[in-house]
PDB file of C-alpha atoms in Angstrom:
ATOM      1  CA  ALA A   1     131.379 121.409  54.633  1.00  0.00           C
ATOM      2  CA  GLN A   2     130.494 117.748  54.674  1.00  0.00           C
ATOM      3  CA  THR A   3     131.690 115.466  51.903  1.00  0.00           C
ATOM      4  CA  VAL A   4     130.662 111.945  50.935  1.00  0.00           C
ATOM      5  CA  THR A   5     132.927 109.691  48.889  1.00  0.00           C
ATOM      6  CA  GLN A   6     131.996 106.524  47.061  1.00  0.00           C
ATOM      7  CA  SER A   7     135.130 105.056  45.555  1.00  0.00           C
ATOM      8  CA  GLN A   8     133.510 102.284  43.528  1.00  0.00           C
ATOM      9  CA  PRO A   9     131.867 103.723  40.389  1.00  0.00           C
ATOM     10  CA  GLU A  10     130.682 100.295  39.239  1.00  0.00           C
ATOM     11  CA  MET A  11     130.304  96.835  40.692  1.00  0.00           C
ATOM     12  CA  SER A  12     128.802  93.601  39.510  1.00  0.00           C
ATOM     13  CA  VAL A  13     128.002  90.381  41.297  1.00  0.00           C
ATOM     14  CA  GLN A  14     126.301  87.095  40.551  1.00  0.00           C
ATOM     15  CA  GLU A  15     122.728  86.669  41.652  1.00  0.00           C
ATOM     16  CA  ALA A  16     122.412  85.261  45.197  1.00  0.00           C
ATOM     17  CA  GLU A  17     125.878  86.426  46.185  1.00  0.00           C
ATOM     18  CA  THR A  18     126.709  89.061  48.774  1.00  0.00           C
ATOM     19  CA  VAL A  19     128.090  92.449  47.790  1.00  0.00           C
ATOM     20  CA  THR A  20     129.412  95.348  49.836  1.00  0.00           C
ATOM     21  CA  LEU A  21     129.343  98.956  48.667  1.00  0.00           C
ATOM     22  CA  SER A  22     131.755 101.392  50.292  1.00  0.00           C
ATOM     23  CA  CYS A  23     131.169 104.921  51.510  1.00  0.00           C
ATOM     24  CA  THR A  24     133.303 107.310  53.525  1.00  0.00           C
ATOM     25  CA  TYR A  25     132.392 110.747  54.721  1.00  0.00           C
ATOM     26  CA  ASP A  26     133.996 113.717  56.331  1.00  0.00           C
ATOM     27  CA  THR A  27     132.435 115.828  59.041  1.00  0.00           C
ATOM     28  CA  SER A  28     133.337 117.515  62.293  1.00  0.00           C
ATOM     29  CA  GLU A  29     129.819 117.030  63.614  1.00  0.00           C
ATOM     30  CA  SER A  30     128.943 114.391  66.187  1.00  0.00           C
ATOM     31  CA  ASN A  31     125.197 114.290  65.582  1.00  0.00           C
ATOM     32  CA  TYR A  32     124.209 113.202  62.079  1.00  0.00           C
ATOM     33  CA  TYR A  33     122.428 110.629  59.975  1.00  0.00           C
ATOM     34  CA  LEU A  34     123.649 108.419  57.151  1.00  0.00           C
ATOM     35  CA  PHE A  35     121.565 106.896  54.394  1.00  0.00           C
ATOM     36  CA  TRP A  36     121.736 104.602  51.430  1.00  0.00           C
ATOM     37  CA  TYR A  37     119.393 105.407  48.551  1.00  0.00           C
ATOM     38  CA  LYS A  38     118.679 103.180  45.574  1.00  0.00           C
ATOM     39  CA  GLN A  39     118.017 104.643  42.134  1.00  0.00           C
ATOM     40  CA  PRO A  40     116.739 102.049  39.648  1.00  0.00           C
ATOM     41  CA  PRO A  41     116.524 102.794  35.903  1.00  0.00           C
ATOM     42  CA  SER A  42     113.237 104.598  36.545  1.00  0.00           C
ATOM     43  CA  ARG A  43     115.450 107.163  38.354  1.00  0.00           C
ATOM     44  CA  GLN A  44     113.243 107.371  41.420  1.00  0.00           C
ATOM     45  CA  MET A  45     115.160 107.760  44.690  1.00  0.00           C
ATOM     46  CA  ILE A  46     114.250 105.017  47.147  1.00  0.00           C
ATOM     47  CA  LEU A  47     115.471 104.957  50.737  1.00  0.00           C
ATOM     48  CA  VAL A  48     117.140 101.641  51.484  1.00  0.00           C
ATOM     49  CA  ILE A  49     118.465 102.079  55.004  1.00  0.00           C
ATOM     50  CA  ARG A  50     119.224 104.747  57.594  1.00  0.00           C
ATOM     51  CA  GLN A  51     121.739 104.958  60.447  1.00  0.00           C
ATOM     52  CA  GLU A  52     121.747 107.435  63.306  1.00  0.00           C
ATOM     53  CA  ALA A  53     125.291 108.365  64.313  1.00  0.00           C
ATOM     54  CA  TYR A  54     124.540 108.134  68.031  1.00  0.00           C
ATOM     55  CA  LYS A  55     123.528 104.476  67.685  1.00  0.00           C
ATOM     56  CA  GLN A  56     126.325 101.963  67.928  1.00  0.00           C
ATOM     57  CA  GLN A  57     124.205  99.127  66.572  1.00  0.00           C
ATOM     58  CA  ASN A  58     124.367  98.724  62.823  1.00  0.00           C
ATOM     59  CA  ALA A  59     121.058  99.172  61.003  1.00  0.00           C
ATOM     60  CA  THR A  60     119.487  96.216  59.217  1.00  0.00           C
ATOM     61  CA  GLU A  61     116.579  96.032  56.797  1.00  0.00           C
ATOM     62  CA  ASN A  62     115.911  92.500  55.578  1.00  0.00           C
ATOM     63  CA  ARG A  63     118.738  91.667  53.126  1.00  0.00           C
ATOM     64  CA  PHE A  64     120.368  95.079  53.584  1.00  0.00           C
ATOM     65  CA  SER A  65     122.707  95.910  56.426  1.00  0.00           C
ATOM     66  CA  VAL A  66     125.341  98.502  57.126  1.00  0.00           C
ATOM     67  CA  ASN A  67     128.755  98.478  58.731  1.00  0.00           C
ATOM     68  CA  PHE A  68     129.007 101.840  60.478  1.00  0.00           C
ATOM     69  CA  GLN A  69     132.471 102.704  61.726  1.00  0.00           C
ATOM     70  CA  LYS A  70     132.130 106.152  63.296  1.00  0.00           C
ATOM     71  CA  ALA A  71     135.776 106.666  64.166  1.00  0.00           C
ATOM     72  CA  ALA A  72     136.831 105.733  60.655  1.00  0.00           C
ATOM     73  CA  LYS A  73     133.925 107.699  59.137  1.00  0.00           C
ATOM     74  CA  SER A  74     132.961 104.702  57.092  1.00  0.00           C
ATOM     75  CA  PHE A  75     129.461 103.528  56.199  1.00  0.00           C
ATOM     76  CA  SER A  76     129.303 100.495  53.935  1.00  0.00           C
ATOM     77  CA  LEU A  77     126.200  98.743  52.641  1.00  0.00           C
ATOM     78  CA  LYS A  78     126.008  94.963  52.480  1.00  0.00           C
ATOM     79  CA  ILE A  79     123.424  93.318  50.260  1.00  0.00           C
ATOM     80  CA  SER A  80     122.936  89.638  51.012  1.00  0.00           C
ATOM     81  CA  ASP A  81     121.384  87.103  48.645  1.00  0.00           C
ATOM     82  CA  SER A  82     121.425  89.672  45.863  1.00  0.00           C
ATOM     83  CA  GLN A  83     118.500  89.700  43.448  1.00  0.00           C
ATOM     84  CA  LEU A  84     118.093  90.962  39.892  1.00  0.00           C
ATOM     85  CA  GLY A  85     115.880  93.749  41.205  1.00  0.00           C
ATOM     86  CA  ASP A  86     118.813  95.095  43.187  1.00  0.00           C
ATOM     87  CA  THR A  87     120.383  96.313  39.955  1.00  0.00           C
ATOM     88  CA  ALA A  88     120.509 100.101  40.357  1.00  0.00           C
ATOM     89  CA  MET A  89     122.625 103.094  41.262  1.00  0.00           C
ATOM     90  CA  TYR A  90     123.255 103.296  44.977  1.00  0.00           C
ATOM     91  CA  PHE A  91     123.933 106.626  46.639  1.00  0.00           C
ATOM     92  CA  CYS A  92     125.332 107.143  50.091  1.00  0.00           C
ATOM     93  CA  ALA A  93     124.095 110.326  51.753  1.00  0.00           C
ATOM     94  CA  PHE A  94     124.814 112.366  54.867  1.00  0.00           C
ATOM     95  CA  MET A  95     122.513 114.612  56.851  1.00  0.00           C
ATOM     96  CA  MET A  96     123.715 116.829  59.654  1.00  0.00           C
ATOM     97  CA  GLY A  97     122.099 117.543  62.980  1.00  0.00           C
ATOM     98  CA  ASN A  98     118.494 117.247  63.962  1.00  0.00           C
ATOM     99  CA  PHE A  99     116.448 115.618  61.271  1.00  0.00           C
ATOM    100  CA  GLY A 100     113.798 117.747  59.736  1.00  0.00           C
ATOM    101  CA  ASN A 101     115.347 120.786  58.220  1.00  0.00           C
ATOM    102  CA  GLU A 102     118.734 119.684  57.021  1.00  0.00           C
ATOM    103  CA  LYS A 103     119.831 118.912  53.491  1.00  0.00           C
ATOM    104  CA  LEU A 104     121.168 115.620  52.236  1.00  0.00           C
ATOM    105  CA  THR A 105     124.694 115.544  50.820  1.00  0.00           C
ATOM    106  CA  PHE A 106     125.136 112.712  48.343  1.00  0.00           C
ATOM    107  CA  GLY A 107     128.095 110.741  47.094  1.00  0.00           C
ATOM    108  CA  THR A 108     128.698 110.173  43.405  1.00  0.00           C
ATOM    109  CA  GLY A 109     127.064 106.756  43.437  1.00  0.00           C
ATOM    110  CA  THR A 110     127.934 103.143  42.689  1.00  0.00           C
ATOM    111  CA  ARG A 111     126.304 101.424  39.733  1.00  0.00           C
ATOM    112  CA  LEU A 112     125.515  97.877  40.853  1.00  0.00           C
ATOM    113  CA  THR A 113     124.670  95.183  38.335  1.00  0.00           C
ATOM    114  CA  ILE A 114     123.357  91.801  39.429  1.00  0.00           C
ATOM    115  CA  ILE A 115     124.243  89.135  36.891  1.00  0.00           C
ATOM    116  CA  PRO A 116     121.766  86.266  36.380  1.00  0.00           C
TER     117      PRO A 116
ATOM    118  CA  GLU B   1     101.263 104.309  51.464  1.00  0.00           C
ATOM    119  CA  PRO B   2     101.574 108.092  51.182  1.00  0.00           C
ATOM    120  CA  GLU B   3     103.916 109.358  48.514  1.00  0.00           C
ATOM    121  CA  VAL B   4     105.352 112.520  47.046  1.00  0.00           C
ATOM    122  CA  THR B   5     103.921 113.247  43.605  1.00  0.00           C
ATOM    123  CA  GLN B   6     105.641 115.332  40.947  1.00  0.00           C
ATOM    124  CA  THR B   7     104.235 116.681  37.689  1.00  0.00           C
ATOM    125  CA  PRO B   8     105.018 116.623  34.875  1.00  0.00           C
ATOM    126  CA  SER B   9     107.217 113.552  34.604  1.00  0.00           C
ATOM    127  CA  HIS B  10     108.988 115.028  31.587  1.00  0.00           C
ATOM    128  CA  GLN B  11     109.043 118.591  30.276  1.00  0.00           C
ATOM    129  CA  VAL B  12     110.760 119.943  27.208  1.00  0.00           C
ATOM    130  CA  THR B  13     111.185 123.696  26.992  1.00  0.00           C
ATOM    131  CA  GLN B  14     113.001 126.185  24.843  1.00  0.00           C
ATOM    132  CA  MET B  15     115.954 128.064  26.219  1.00  0.00           C
ATOM    133  CA  GLY B  16     114.866 131.314  27.830  1.00  0.00           C
ATOM    134  CA  GLN B  17     111.384 130.085  28.692  1.00  0.00           C
ATOM    135  CA  GLU B  18     109.972 129.888  32.199  1.00  0.00           C
ATOM    136  CA  VAL B  19     109.094 126.514  33.669  1.00  0.00           C
ATOM    137  CA  ILE B  20     107.239 125.535  36.800  1.00  0.00           C
ATOM    138  CA  LEU B  21     107.780 122.119  38.296  1.00  0.00           C
ATOM    139  CA  ARG B  22     105.082 120.950  40.655  1.00  0.00           C
ATOM    140  CA  CYS B  23     105.135 118.717  43.692  1.00  0.00           C
ATOM    141  CA  VAL B  24     102.518 117.487  46.108  1.00  0.00           C
ATOM    142  CA  PRO B  25     104.322 116.547  49.333  1.00  0.00           C
ATOM    143  CA  ILE B  26     103.075 114.062  51.886  1.00  0.00           C
ATOM    144  CA  SER B  27     100.268 115.800  53.714  1.00  0.00           C
ATOM    145  CA  ASN B  28     101.563 115.893  57.294  1.00  0.00           C
ATOM    146  CA  HIS B  29     105.151 116.748  56.413  1.00  0.00           C
ATOM    147  CA  LEU B  30     106.593 120.116  57.359  1.00  0.00           C
ATOM    148  CA  TYR B  31     109.897 120.175  55.497  1.00  0.00           C
ATOM    149  CA  PHE B  32     110.245 120.417  51.740  1.00  0.00           C
ATOM    150  CA  TYR B  33     113.196 120.208  49.412  1.00  0.00           C
ATOM    151  CA  TRP B  34     114.244 120.389  45.793  1.00  0.00           C
ATOM    152  CA  TYR B  35     117.239 118.476  44.486  1.00  0.00           C
ATOM    153  CA  ARG B  36     118.728 118.254  41.013  1.00  0.00           C
ATOM    154  CA  GLN B  37     120.558 115.474  39.214  1.00  0.00           C
ATOM    155  CA  ILE B  38     122.300 116.198  35.945  1.00  0.00           C
ATOM    156  CA  LEU B  39     122.452 113.023  33.855  1.00  0.00           C
ATOM    157  CA  GLY B  40     125.207 110.732  35.063  1.00  0.00           C
ATOM    158  CA  GLN B  41     126.080 112.909  38.041  1.00  0.00           C
ATOM    159  CA  LYS B  42     125.252 112.951  41.707  1.00  0.00           C
ATOM    160  CA  VAL B  43     122.157 114.390  43.304  1.00  0.00           C
ATOM    161  CA  GLU B  44     122.659 118.006  44.375  1.00  0.00           C
ATOM    162  CA  PHE B  45     120.734 120.022  46.933  1.00  0.00           C
ATOM    163  CA  LEU B  46     118.969 123.118  45.637  1.00  0.00           C
ATOM    164  CA  VAL B  47     116.765 124.480  48.412  1.00  0.00           C
ATOM    165  CA  SER B  48     114.924 123.607  51.607  1.00  0.00           C
ATOM    166  CA  PHE B  49     111.671 125.176  52.711  1.00  0.00           C
ATOM    167  CA  TYR B  50     109.995 125.267  56.103  1.00  0.00           C
ATOM    168  CA  ASN B  51     107.272 127.375  57.659  1.00  0.00           C
ATOM    169  CA  ASN B  52     106.608 129.111  54.360  1.00  0.00           C
ATOM    170  CA  GLU B  53     110.115 130.339  53.835  1.00  0.00           C
ATOM    171  CA  ILE B  54     113.434 129.186  52.474  1.00  0.00           C
ATOM    172  CA  SER B  55     115.594 127.593  55.160  1.00  0.00           C
ATOM    173  CA  GLU B  56     118.703 127.051  53.087  1.00  0.00           C
ATOM    174  CA  LYS B  57     119.725 127.295  49.455  1.00  0.00           C
ATOM    175  CA  SER B  58     122.767 126.180  47.534  1.00  0.00           C
ATOM    176  CA  GLU B  59     124.936 128.228  45.211  1.00  0.00           C
ATOM    177  CA  ILE B  60     123.068 126.641  42.320  1.00  0.00           C
ATOM    178  CA  PHE B  61     119.831 128.270  43.481  1.00  0.00           C
ATOM    179  CA  ASP B  62     120.424 131.710  42.010  1.00  0.00           C
ATOM    180  CA  ASP B  63     117.994 134.493  41.161  1.00  0.00           C
ATOM    181  CA  GLN B  64     116.577 132.458  38.275  1.00  0.00           C
ATOM    182  CA  PHE B  65     115.076 129.992  40.736  1.00  0.00           C
ATOM    183  CA  SER B  66     112.199 130.462  43.139  1.00  0.00           C
ATOM    184  CA  VAL B  67     109.993 128.228  45.256  1.00  0.00           C
ATOM    185  CA  GLU B  68     106.622 128.668  46.802  1.00  0.00           C
ATOM    186  CA  ARG B  69     103.824 126.776  48.454  1.00  0.00           C
ATOM    187  CA  PRO B  70     100.874 128.721  47.121  1.00  0.00           C
ATOM    188  CA  ASP B  71      97.939 126.779  48.528  1.00  0.00           C
ATOM    189  CA  GLY B  72      99.238 124.757  51.446  1.00  0.00           C
ATOM    190  CA  SER B  73      99.487 121.567  49.434  1.00  0.00           C
ATOM    191  CA  ASN B  74     101.493 122.142  46.256  1.00  0.00           C
ATOM    192  CA  PHE B  75     105.189 123.001  46.388  1.00  0.00           C
ATOM    193  CA  THR B  76     106.584 124.502  43.200  1.00  0.00           C
ATOM    194  CA  LEU B  77     109.982 125.241  41.723  1.00  0.00           C
ATOM    195  CA  LYS B  78     110.109 127.966  39.090  1.00  0.00           C
ATOM    196  CA  ILE B  79     112.974 128.599  36.733  1.00  0.00           C
ATOM    197  CA  ARG B  80     112.467 132.020  35.165  1.00  0.00           C
ATOM    198  CA  SER B  81     114.678 131.858  32.096  1.00  0.00           C
ATOM    199  CA  THR B  82     115.924 128.359  31.427  1.00  0.00           C
ATOM    200  CA  LYS B  83     119.430 127.640  30.210  1.00  0.00           C
ATOM    201  CA  LEU B  84     120.731 124.563  28.460  1.00  0.00           C
ATOM    202  CA  GLU B  85     122.621 123.610  31.612  1.00  0.00           C
ATOM    203  CA  ASP B  86     119.351 123.469  33.557  1.00  0.00           C
ATOM    204  CA  SER B  87     118.579 120.195  31.790  1.00  0.00           C
ATOM    205  CA  ALA B  88     118.420 117.638  34.583  1.00  0.00           C
ATOM    206  CA  MET B  89     116.201 115.475  36.708  1.00  0.00           C
ATOM    207  CA  TYR B  90     114.550 117.535  39.436  1.00  0.00           C
ATOM    208  CA  PHE B  91     113.468 115.774  42.609  1.00  0.00           C
ATOM    209  CA  CYS B  92     111.078 117.093  45.195  1.00  0.00           C
ATOM    210  CA  ALA B  93     111.270 115.641  48.691  1.00  0.00           C
ATOM    211  CA  SER B  94     109.267 116.110  51.839  1.00  0.00           C
ATOM    212  CA  GLY B  95     110.129 115.058  55.343  1.00  0.00           C
ATOM    213  CA  ASP B  96     109.126 114.795  58.942  1.00  0.00           C
ATOM    214  CA  THR B  97     111.556 114.455  61.832  1.00  0.00           C
ATOM    215  CA  THR B  98     112.564 110.907  60.931  1.00  0.00           C
ATOM    216  CA  GLU B  99     113.171 110.681  57.192  1.00  0.00           C
ATOM    217  CA  ALA B 100     112.699 112.274  53.800  1.00  0.00           C
ATOM    218  CA  PHE B 101     110.693 110.832  50.924  1.00  0.00           C
ATOM    219  CA  PHE B 102     111.453 111.616  47.318  1.00  0.00           C
ATOM    220  CA  GLY B 103     109.079 112.025  44.425  1.00  0.00           C
ATOM    221  CA  GLN B 104     109.638 110.200  41.183  1.00  0.00           C
ATOM    222  CA  GLY B 105     111.276 113.242  39.606  1.00  0.00           C
ATOM    223  CA  THR B 106     110.663 115.561  36.674  1.00  0.00           C
ATOM    224  CA  ARG B 107     113.011 115.252  33.731  1.00  0.00           C
ATOM    225  CA  LEU B 108     113.577 118.753  32.355  1.00  0.00           C
ATOM    226  CA  THR B 109     115.062 119.076  28.897  1.00  0.00           C
ATOM    227  CA  VAL B 110     116.026 122.535  27.682  1.00  0.00           C
ATOM    228  CA  VAL B 111     116.519 122.831  23.926  1.00  0.00           C
TER     229      VAL B 111
END
């Protein structure tokens, strides 16, 4: 079974600074996807960024980027120029195999607070 | 932008009662899911549904739970006899072959 570990329960950073959230996972599969989801106080789950395991290039979405280290099974999220609206729970998630009919396995989350 | 819609946003029910949580997935999606998040805990997979049948279910998804897609648009989760420990946020998600989109969730409170 796949597992996802987020070792930082809480983090805080000053507005406009850069913060990195850590995630490690365990799998014997070679074909999989990794995700970061944001859950603001409204509790909706919002996809932040996605990485396909077969791609060596790290995914980037505006101020959000990942550092994907496949051999180390590490998938960290970097938020640059952090904004107050980035305050939320962040969940790392793993999906096995061909996308479409596979479940997401989530980590326990990191509560990120952006300080004005 | 298309979105997954869940109703109700909050439901309070008495222990032992049946509840039905409703979801309208994105119209051209083929894969549907229910997840659960107990307050303060991680999001847990309940069940996936494809081609009008369950593809996979977790150990949480016991005989008290059922899903169906009765009319080709709605996707429902039924809990037959609710327990206090069923209190949680329930998320519906639908997906194509590239990503999954979550609804805003239904907060279920069992009293």
